[in-house]
Amino acid sequence: MEKANLWYGDFHALKNIDMEIPENKITAFIGPSGCGKSTFLKCFNRMNDLVEGCRIEGRFYLGDVDIYGKTDVNELRRNVGMVFQKPNPFPMSVYDNIAYGPRTFGVHKRALLDEIVERSLRQAAMWDELKDRLTKSALGLSGGQQQRLCIARALAAQPKILLMDEPTSALDPISTGKIEDLCYELKNEVTIVIVTHNMQQATRISDKTGFFLLGELVEYGDTVEMFSDPKKEKTKNYITGRFG
Amino acid sequence: MKHSKAKENAVKCVFAATAIICIIAVVAIFIFLITESIPAFRKIGFFKFLFGDTWNPIASDKYDAPLSGTYGVFKMIVGTLAATCGSVVFGGTLGFFTAIFIAKFCPVKIKRLFTAVIHLLAGIPSVIFGFFGMKVLLPILGVFSSNGSGSGLLAVSLVLGTMILPTVVSLSKTSIDAVPESYYEGARALGATHEQAVFKTVVPAAKSGIVASIILGIGRSVGETMAVIMVAGNKVNYPGGFFQSFRVLTANIVMEMGYAGEVQLGALIATGVVLLIFILIVNVLLGLVTSRGKKEKSVKKRSGGFMGAFMYKIKSDRIGKAASYVCAFVTVVALFSIIAFVVVSGVPHLSFQLLFGEYVIAGAISILPSIAATFMTIAVSLLLAIPIGVATAVYLNEYTKKGSRAVKIIRGAIDILSGIPSIVYALFGMVTFVVWFGGRMSVLAGSFTIAIMLLPTVVRSTEESLKSVPDSLREGSLALGAGKVRTLFKVVLPSALPGIMSAIILSMGRVVSESAPFMYTMGSTIMPMPESFLSSGTTLAVALYKLAGEGRHTDEAYATAFVLLVIVLALNLLASFIEKKLNKKLQGDKNAVHSSKRKSFGRKKREGQREN
């Protein structure tokens, strides 16, 4: 990322952010509400394109491809999966939910799809729970299951990066724990970028952490280092709970 | 990749094109009305036409020769105004109190029954209202009248009033329900009784919504045609007393359209223009009331919400309460007497010959051809209106920026379409579609005409259901790399299916119950089986009008009314059934299909525990 600037209408939401995100690691973004971390996250898969009056400057590279260059947005989103704050399973069966991504990209062979569905569900550690309910509607699952299903759905497209926008904020502690375990296991296969309000969560699962405040990236570094010895006063104040 | 982008753009263009069709329809109707009426206005003289009180058309009048007839519609303008006032006094009052009853006094148990009653009333075709008025109301009123027939302003007011009841009741009820509970509680906390709280606090707070519902009722009264014709008497008179035969603007068009000469046709189209101006005035009023209502509400909030409390005119709340009980009772009686009339008089006259027999001209009557024609019309008009309407709604909701100029223009066009009285569509269809399809009335011409009328309903209903699809689903699909088109067809539209289905069924109901737009586009003479879509024919509603009006086949008319009512009610039931079923499916309770609800609850609980 180089010099990322983003405006919503007249509101300058992100200011000059430079950042490099390491492969196959978990990177967490923390910061108070409205500081721009989710907005920044959505730049990676260009979901901000959907927001009216949103303007983006700067360059975003995935490997050495400029994602705001000539890339096809849908191709980009195939490589950069996303999990949202609230689980948003489609009103279809569990199977169809997961097969949605692959089908989008032209996989229609039943055997292949079966394989993908099973692999994705196994990756998301819910194959045993769901293997008998593949044809049931995904809306009948519990909140935690729905969210893990959404993760499995994102994995089915075999993305290189998985973006997670506060994936556990709508869930109970037990489901949250499961999702954190899942992230930990997944990081060998994908790069995960997670936005969280919960600093404990950031320390538990992430390798690197970025602290955002009012649209600026205040500090970015190794998680352990940052939480034990923050370099900036603002970071220290935030993680010790003085504000936010 | 480029290929997919081209596809996305192509689809967007298709959606945009359908939206443009809506605009074209409006523009075409206006161009037609203006170009066809201006010569008549010129020839007759604008003021002479509006304020002349003699209507004596001569069919042989031509634009290039001196006029021998007289064309003044003032009596009919007065007639329309009087009929509207009468219907609003009757239907407005009845509807107002019935709405209060349902919202505030009705025991919870029968609340659903009442809502269903109002729903049913809204679905009954206007021809049946007219038929009921003709066969039941007129003989009763005839006893009291000097002319012995009973037709005239009183009968029109009663029939029209009953017809606008559902509009007034359902909208008033919605706005009464929308009043914050805190107003009511506040009033009760100050020591007011239930009745005082309702009439002095809640109802005044819902004032703007109630007024809006009555204005909508006015719009319906002004545009109504068939029911009025059947009970008004239709002589060109001022509506001098309760029992004086008189004619309204819409009736004027229907009565003479079939055999109008050149200038006469122009004058009839000009009558349509006058009618449209009335409707536009009503719409402007409505806009004023609703926008003022919004302002008022914000002012009220600041001053505590009780300011309106003492403005209300009903002095005694007890009278109000009594009135609401009585009116609700009258509403139910009205509905049941209409249904009972149709059933009791219709069932004995059902016969195999009538339902399935062959129609012989000037011989045996059968309504099988009419049933066939009705279903043919439904098929063609839905084939036209549903794709165009749904696509327009998709364009408005998924492809445009909110509040952009394109959206405003398209929405405006759709609002105008929904305001145009059906008889004006009939004129338009007669002059355009009938000519397109070979110069004679046909199923196709009728279907095209009604298809335009269906558009606003389809667009609005679809748009509502598209709006209710949460954005998180769209985002979820896009984030998986699905394009806009795929997201739309695989996720958004399936989720919006219940709304689209109900739009389809509502449209079917509309086709079945409308009659005015068909009479001069599709035919008003009952014919043998239509051979193709280019044959002329009558829909059931038109057949009923004809059978009832000619007086020679009253028994068959009774039976036809029964068949018509059964079809309409069946469609109503089907609509609510499908909506319920689809909603259930979308909510994902597939378990509930196999086991009872309680069981599936238990299962969910167990699952929750297992997760723990």
mmCIF file of N, CA and C in Angstrom, chain A residues 42 45 47 50 52 72 74-75 77-78 80-82 84 88-92 97 99-101 103-105 129 133 135-137 139-140 142 144-145 148 153-154 157 174-175 178, chain B residues 1 4-5 8 400-402 471-484 486-488 490-491 494-495 585-591 594 603-604 607-608 610-612:
data_model
loop_
_atom_site.group_PDB
_atom_site.id
_atom_site.type_symbol
_atom_site.label_atom_id
_atom_site.label_comp_id
_atom_site.label_asym_id
_atom_site.label_seq_id
_atom_site.Cartn_x
_atom_site.Cartn_y
_atom_site.Cartn_z
ATOM 1 N N LYS A 42 -11.763 -2.601 3.248
ATOM 2 C CA LYS A 42 -12.585 -2.750 2.046
ATOM 3 C C LYS A 42 -11.884 -2.248 0.791
ATOM 4 N N ASN A 45 -10.446 -5.322 -1.444
ATOM 5 C CA ASN A 45 -11.222 -6.038 -2.457
ATOM 6 C C ASN A 45 -12.181 -5.103 -3.181
ATOM 7 N N MET A 47 -14.486 -3.164 -2.269
ATOM 8 C CA MET A 47 -15.898 -3.069 -1.910
ATOM 9 C C MET A 47 -16.316 -1.615 -1.783
ATOM 10 N N LEU A 50 -18.578 0.320 -4.249
ATOM 11 C CA LEU A 50 -20.039 0.308 -4.196
ATOM 12 C C LEU A 50 -20.593 1.515 -3.458
ATOM 13 N N GLU A 52 -21.361 5.219 -2.757
ATOM 14 C CA GLU A 52 -21.482 6.413 -3.572
ATOM 15 C C GLU A 52 -20.605 7.533 -3.017
ATOM 16 N N ASP A 72 -9.588 -6.965 -13.308
ATOM 17 C CA ASP A 72 -11.036 -7.166 -13.259
ATOM 18 C C ASP A 72 -11.447 -7.292 -11.793
ATOM 19 N N ASN A 74 -14.015 -8.536 -10.337
ATOM 20 C CA ASN A 74 -14.531 -9.812 -9.879
ATOM 21 C C ASN A 74 -13.427 -10.846 -9.714
ATOM 22 N N GLU A 75 -12.424 -10.763 -10.611
ATOM 23 C CA GLU A 75 -11.272 -11.643 -10.514
ATOM 24 C C GLU A 75 -10.513 -11.332 -9.219
ATOM 25 N N ARG A 77 -11.779 -10.074 -6.504
ATOM 26 C CA ARG A 77 -12.545 -10.526 -5.341
ATOM 27 C C ARG A 77 -12.513 -12.037 -5.184
ATOM 28 N N ARG A 78 -12.192 -12.703 -6.261
ATOM 29 C CA ARG A 78 -12.023 -14.138 -6.165
ATOM 30 C C ARG A 78 -10.766 -14.455 -5.364
ATOM 31 N N VAL A 80 -9.334 -12.294 -3.256
ATOM 32 C CA VAL A 80 -9.390 -11.652 -1.949
ATOM 33 C C VAL A 80 -10.782 -11.885 -1.369
ATOM 34 N N GLY A 81 -10.913 -12.893 -0.546
ATOM 35 C CA GLY A 81 -12.221 -13.203 0.035
ATOM 36 C C GLY A 81 -12.524 -12.276 1.196
ATOM 37 N N MET A 82 -13.805 -12.246 1.569
ATOM 38 C CA MET A 82 -14.164 -11.362 2.675
ATOM 39 C C MET A 82 -15.241 -11.992 3.545
ATOM 40 N N PHE A 84 -17.920 -10.864 6.645
ATOM 41 C CA PHE A 84 -18.472 -9.612 7.146
ATOM 42 C C PHE A 84 -18.770 -9.661 8.640
ATOM 43 N N ASN A 88 -23.784 -13.433 6.730
ATOM 44 C CA ASN A 88 -24.767 -13.168 5.677
ATOM 45 C C ASN A 88 -24.917 -14.333 4.717
ATOM 46 N N PRO A 89 -25.322 -15.503 5.248
ATOM 47 C CA PRO A 89 -25.546 -16.623 4.336
ATOM 48 C C PRO A 89 -26.688 -16.296 3.379
ATOM 49 N N PHE A 90 -26.582 -16.800 2.151
ATOM 50 C CA PHE A 90 -27.675 -16.599 1.201
ATOM 51 C C PHE A 90 -28.826 -17.512 1.575
ATOM 52 N N PRO A 91 -30.031 -17.122 1.230
ATOM 53 C CA PRO A 91 -31.179 -17.984 1.543
ATOM 54 C C PRO A 91 -31.225 -19.206 0.633
ATOM 55 N N MET A 92 -30.227 -20.042 0.721
ATOM 56 C CA MET A 92 -30.178 -21.270 -0.076
ATOM 57 C C MET A 92 -29.699 -22.386 0.853
ATOM 58 N N ASN A 97 -24.715 -22.503 -0.893
ATOM 59 C CA ASN A 97 -23.981 -21.358 -0.381
ATOM 60 C C ASN A 97 -22.495 -21.496 -0.687
ATOM 61 N N ALA A 99 -21.054 -23.558 -2.801
ATOM 62 C CA ALA A 99 -20.765 -23.726 -4.225
ATOM 63 C C ALA A 99 -20.960 -22.426 -5.011
ATOM 64 N N TYR A 100 -21.493 -21.427 -4.336
ATOM 65 C CA TYR A 100 -21.796 -20.179 -5.053
ATOM 66 C C TYR A 100 -20.568 -19.583 -5.726
ATOM 67 N N GLY A 101 -19.466 -19.491 -4.954
ATOM 68 C CA GLY A 101 -18.241 -18.907 -5.498
ATOM 69 C C GLY A 101 -17.707 -19.698 -6.679
ATOM 70 N N ARG A 103 -19.145 -21.822 -8.600
ATOM 71 C CA ARG A 103 -20.067 -21.773 -9.749
ATOM 72 C C ARG A 103 -19.935 -20.452 -10.476
ATOM 73 N N THR A 104 -19.731 -19.390 -9.705
ATOM 74 C CA THR A 104 -19.535 -18.084 -10.323
ATOM 75 C C THR A 104 -18.386 -18.124 -11.320
ATOM 76 N N PHE A 105 -17.350 -18.905 -10.961
ATOM 77 C CA PHE A 105 -16.209 -18.936 -11.840
ATOM 78 C C PHE A 105 -16.217 -20.150 -12.749
ATOM 79 N N GLU A 129 -20.062 -31.440 11.502
ATOM 80 C CA GLU A 129 -21.310 -30.859 11.970
ATOM 81 C C GLU A 129 -22.366 -30.812 10.860
ATOM 82 N N ARG A 133 -26.396 -32.187 6.690
ATOM 83 C CA ARG A 133 -27.396 -31.116 6.519
ATOM 84 C C ARG A 133 -27.109 -30.255 5.301
ATOM 85 N N THR A 135 -28.213 -30.183 2.422
ATOM 86 C CA THR A 135 -29.320 -29.723 1.584
ATOM 87 C C THR A 135 -30.291 -28.845 2.351
ATOM 88 N N LYS A 136 -30.043 -28.678 3.651
ATOM 89 C CA LYS A 136 -30.935 -27.828 4.453
ATOM 90 C C LYS A 136 -30.580 -26.365 4.237
ATOM 91 N N SER A 137 -31.548 -25.503 4.514
ATOM 92 C CA SER A 137 -31.301 -24.077 4.323
ATOM 93 C C SER A 137 -30.254 -23.579 5.318
ATOM 94 N N LEU A 139 -30.070 -20.793 6.534
ATOM 95 C CA LEU A 139 -30.625 -19.841 7.496
ATOM 96 C C LEU A 139 -31.066 -20.530 8.778
ATOM 97 N N GLY A 140 -31.143 -21.868 8.743
ATOM 98 C CA GLY A 140 -31.532 -22.590 9.946
ATOM 99 C C GLY A 140 -30.371 -22.820 10.913
ATOM 100 N N SER A 142 -27.159 -21.887 13.518
ATOM 101 C CA SER A 142 -26.989 -20.882 14.573
ATOM 102 C C SER A 142 -26.061 -19.780 14.065
ATOM 103 N N GLY A 144 -23.181 -18.637 15.098
ATOM 104 C CA GLY A 144 -21.778 -19.004 14.983
ATOM 105 C C GLY A 144 -21.542 -19.908 13.783
ATOM 106 N N GLN A 145 -22.463 -20.865 13.599
ATOM 107 C CA GLN A 145 -22.339 -21.759 12.445
ATOM 108 C C GLN A 145 -22.450 -20.977 11.146
ATOM 109 N N ARG A 148 -19.206 -19.288 10.419
ATOM 110 C CA ARG A 148 -18.177 -20.204 9.925
ATOM 111 C C ARG A 148 -18.518 -20.688 8.521
ATOM 112 N N ARG A 153 -17.494 -20.473 2.802
ATOM 113 C CA ARG A 153 -17.936 -20.000 1.488
ATOM 114 C C ARG A 153 -16.834 -19.177 0.836
ATOM 115 N N ALA A 154 -16.196 -18.327 1.666
ATOM 116 C CA ALA A 154 -15.112 -17.508 1.133
ATOM 117 C C ALA A 154 -13.937 -18.400 0.724
ATOM 118 N N ALA A 157 -13.533 -20.398 -2.862
ATOM 119 C CA ALA A 157 -12.973 -19.791 -4.069
ATOM 120 C C ALA A 157 -11.448 -19.836 -4.046
ATOM 121 N N ILE A 174 -18.190 -18.505 22.827
ATOM 122 C CA ILE A 174 -17.774 -19.833 22.387
ATOM 123 C C ILE A 174 -17.582 -19.870 20.879
ATOM 124 N N SER A 175 -18.547 -19.292 20.162
ATOM 125 C CA SER A 175 -18.400 -19.237 18.708
ATOM 126 C C SER A 175 -17.172 -18.425 18.345
ATOM 127 N N LYS A 178 -14.135 -20.476 18.539
ATOM 128 C CA LYS A 178 -14.003 -21.392 17.409
ATOM 129 C C LYS A 178 -13.448 -20.683 16.187
ATOM 130 N N MET B 1 -12.501 -11.973 -19.690
ATOM 131 C CA MET B 1 -12.858 -10.942 -18.721
ATOM 132 C C MET B 1 -13.596 -9.773 -19.368
ATOM 133 N N SER B 4 -17.103 -10.651 -19.889
ATOM 134 C CA SER B 4 -18.053 -10.538 -18.784
ATOM 135 C C SER B 4 -18.477 -9.084 -18.581
ATOM 136 N N LYS B 5 -17.535 -8.187 -18.806
ATOM 137 C CA LYS B 5 -17.884 -6.776 -18.644
ATOM 138 C C LYS B 5 -18.930 -6.361 -19.677
ATOM 139 N N GLU B 8 -22.209 -7.564 -18.512
ATOM 140 C CA GLU B 8 -22.771 -6.716 -17.442
ATOM 141 C C GLU B 8 -23.423 -5.471 -18.042
ATOM 142 N N THR B 400 -29.410 2.482 -10.193
ATOM 143 C CA THR B 400 -29.347 3.937 -10.217
ATOM 144 C C THR B 400 -28.937 4.457 -8.857
ATOM 145 N N LYS B 401 -28.372 5.663 -8.882
ATOM 146 C CA LYS B 401 -28.080 6.316 -7.603
ATOM 147 C C LYS B 401 -29.377 6.866 -7.056
ATOM 148 N N LYS B 402 -29.526 6.780 -5.760
ATOM 149 C CA LYS B 402 -30.762 7.273 -5.164
ATOM 150 C C LYS B 402 -30.859 8.778 -5.362
ATOM 151 N N ASP B 471 -28.723 -5.541 2.274
ATOM 152 C CA ASP B 471 -27.518 -5.260 1.495
ATOM 153 C C ASP B 471 -26.404 -6.250 1.788
ATOM 154 N N SER B 472 -26.434 -6.829 2.993
ATOM 155 C CA SER B 472 -25.346 -7.734 3.348
ATOM 156 C C SER B 472 -25.299 -8.925 2.395
ATOM 157 N N LEU B 473 -26.463 -9.321 1.865
ATOM 158 C CA LEU B 473 -26.462 -10.426 0.904
ATOM 159 C C LEU B 473 -25.784 -10.014 -0.394
ATOM 160 N N ARG B 474 -26.087 -8.787 -0.841
ATOM 161 C CA ARG B 474 -25.441 -8.307 -2.073
ATOM 162 C C ARG B 474 -23.932 -8.251 -1.866
ATOM 163 N N GLU B 475 -23.522 -7.673 -0.731
ATOM 164 C CA GLU B 475 -22.092 -7.557 -0.450
ATOM 165 C C GLU B 475 -21.442 -8.929 -0.397
ATOM 166 N N GLY B 476 -22.138 -9.867 0.251
ATOM 167 C CA GLY B 476 -21.592 -11.206 0.373
ATOM 168 C C GLY B 476 -21.313 -11.811 -0.983
ATOM 169 N N SER B 477 -22.252 -11.638 -1.896
ATOM 170 C CA SER B 477 -22.079 -12.221 -3.216
ATOM 171 C C SER B 477 -20.976 -11.512 -3.997
ATOM 172 N N LEU B 478 -20.974 -10.183 -3.922
ATOM 173 C CA LEU B 478 -19.952 -9.427 -4.657
ATOM 174 C C LEU B 478 -18.573 -9.757 -4.119
ATOM 175 N N ALA B 479 -18.482 -9.924 -2.805
ATOM 176 C CA ALA B 479 -17.185 -10.199 -2.208
ATOM 177 C C ALA B 479 -16.656 -11.561 -2.616
ATOM 178 N N LEU B 480 -17.532 -12.427 -3.074
ATOM 179 C CA LEU B 480 -17.078 -13.728 -3.570
ATOM 180 C C LEU B 480 -16.661 -13.656 -5.027
ATOM 181 N N GLY B 481 -16.680 -12.459 -5.574
ATOM 182 C CA GLY B 481 -16.238 -12.306 -6.939
ATOM 183 C C GLY B 481 -17.335 -12.461 -7.964
ATOM 184 N N ALA B 482 -18.583 -12.590 -7.494
ATOM 185 C CA ALA B 482 -19.690 -12.655 -8.442
ATOM 186 C C ALA B 482 -19.936 -11.259 -8.995
ATOM 187 N N GLY B 483 -20.260 -11.203 -10.259
ATOM 188 C CA GLY B 483 -20.544 -9.903 -10.854
ATOM 189 C C GLY B 483 -21.923 -9.439 -10.444
ATOM 190 N N LYS B 484 -22.264 -8.234 -10.891
ATOM 191 C CA LYS B 484 -23.544 -7.660 -10.538
ATOM 192 C C LYS B 484 -24.704 -8.512 -11.057
ATOM 193 N N ARG B 486 -24.807 -11.715 -11.842
ATOM 194 C CA ARG B 486 -24.949 -12.975 -11.130
ATOM 195 C C ARG B 486 -25.549 -12.746 -9.748
ATOM 196 N N THR B 487 -25.050 -11.724 -9.072
ATOM 197 C CA THR B 487 -25.600 -11.379 -7.762
ATOM 198 C C THR B 487 -27.102 -11.155 -7.859
ATOM 199 N N LEU B 488 -27.466 -10.428 -8.896
ATOM 200 C CA LEU B 488 -28.866 -10.075 -9.077
ATOM 201 C C LEU B 488 -29.736 -11.311 -9.289
ATOM 202 N N LYS B 490 -28.968 -14.601 -8.922
ATOM 203 C CA LYS B 490 -28.837 -15.752 -8.045
ATOM 204 C C LYS B 490 -29.209 -15.432 -6.601
ATOM 205 N N VAL B 491 -28.992 -14.218 -6.190
ATOM 206 C CA VAL B 491 -29.216 -13.902 -4.780
ATOM 207 C C VAL B 491 -30.365 -12.919 -4.568
ATOM 208 N N PRO B 494 -34.075 -14.047 -6.273
ATOM 209 C CA PRO B 494 -34.721 -15.132 -5.526
ATOM 210 C C PRO B 494 -35.224 -14.682 -4.150
ATOM 211 N N SER B 495 -34.467 -13.805 -3.488
ATOM 212 C CA SER B 495 -34.920 -13.343 -2.183
ATOM 213 C C SER B 495 -36.140 -12.446 -2.302
ATOM 214 N N LYS B 585 -40.109 -20.367 3.414
ATOM 215 C CA LYS B 585 -38.992 -21.039 2.792
ATOM 216 C C LYS B 585 -37.735 -20.174 2.892
ATOM 217 N N LEU B 586 -37.917 -18.884 2.658
ATOM 218 C CA LEU B 586 -36.763 -17.997 2.696
ATOM 219 C C LEU B 586 -36.227 -17.850 4.105
ATOM 220 N N GLN B 587 -37.147 -17.979 5.081
ATOM 221 C CA GLN B 587 -36.656 -17.861 6.440
ATOM 222 C C GLN B 587 -35.940 -19.125 6.891
ATOM 223 N N GLY B 588 -35.971 -20.131 6.042
ATOM 224 C CA GLY B 588 -35.083 -21.255 6.273
ATOM 225 C C GLY B 588 -35.612 -22.319 7.202
ATOM 226 N N ASP B 589 -36.873 -22.228 7.591
ATOM 227 C CA ASP B 589 -37.367 -23.247 8.492
ATOM 228 C C ASP B 589 -37.767 -24.493 7.730
ATOM 229 N N LYS B 590 -36.826 -25.069 7.028
ATOM 230 C CA LYS B 590 -37.180 -26.257 6.262
ATOM 231 C C LYS B 590 -37.485 -27.423 7.175
ATOM 232 N N ASN B 591 -36.874 -27.367 8.349
ATOM 233 C CA ASN B 591 -37.141 -28.429 9.323
ATOM 234 C C ASN B 591 -38.628 -28.501 9.615
ATOM 235 N N HIS B 594 -41.139 -30.899 7.997
ATOM 236 C CA HIS B 594 -41.275 -32.297 8.400
ATOM 237 C C HIS B 594 -41.802 -32.449 9.814
ATOM 238 N N ARG B 603 -35.057 -28.812 18.500
ATOM 239 C CA ARG B 603 -33.853 -29.235 17.839
ATOM 240 C C ARG B 603 -32.806 -28.118 17.855
ATOM 241 N N LYS B 604 -33.308 -26.904 17.602
ATOM 242 C CA LYS B 604 -32.387 -25.770 17.601
ATOM 243 C C LYS B 604 -31.713 -25.618 18.955
ATOM 244 N N GLU B 607 -29.127 -28.125 19.389
ATOM 245 C CA GLU B 607 -27.939 -27.789 18.621
ATOM 246 C C GLU B 607 -27.098 -26.753 19.352
ATOM 247 N N GLY B 608 -27.829 -25.768 19.913
ATOM 248 C CA GLY B 608 -27.127 -24.730 20.657
ATOM 249 C C GLY B 608 -26.316 -25.352 21.776
ATOM 250 N N ARG B 610 -25.239 -28.416 21.976
ATOM 251 C CA ARG B 610 -24.134 -29.198 21.450
ATOM 252 C C ARG B 610 -22.946 -28.289 21.152
ATOM 253 N N GLU B 611 -23.294 -27.135 20.611
ATOM 254 C CA GLU B 611 -22.200 -26.222 20.296
ATOM 255 C C GLU B 611 -21.452 -25.820 21.555
ATOM 256 N N ASN B 612 -22.218 -25.667 22.615
ATOM 257 C CA ASN B 612 -21.568 -25.315 23.871
ATOM 258 C C ASN B 612 -20.669 -26.452 24.343
#
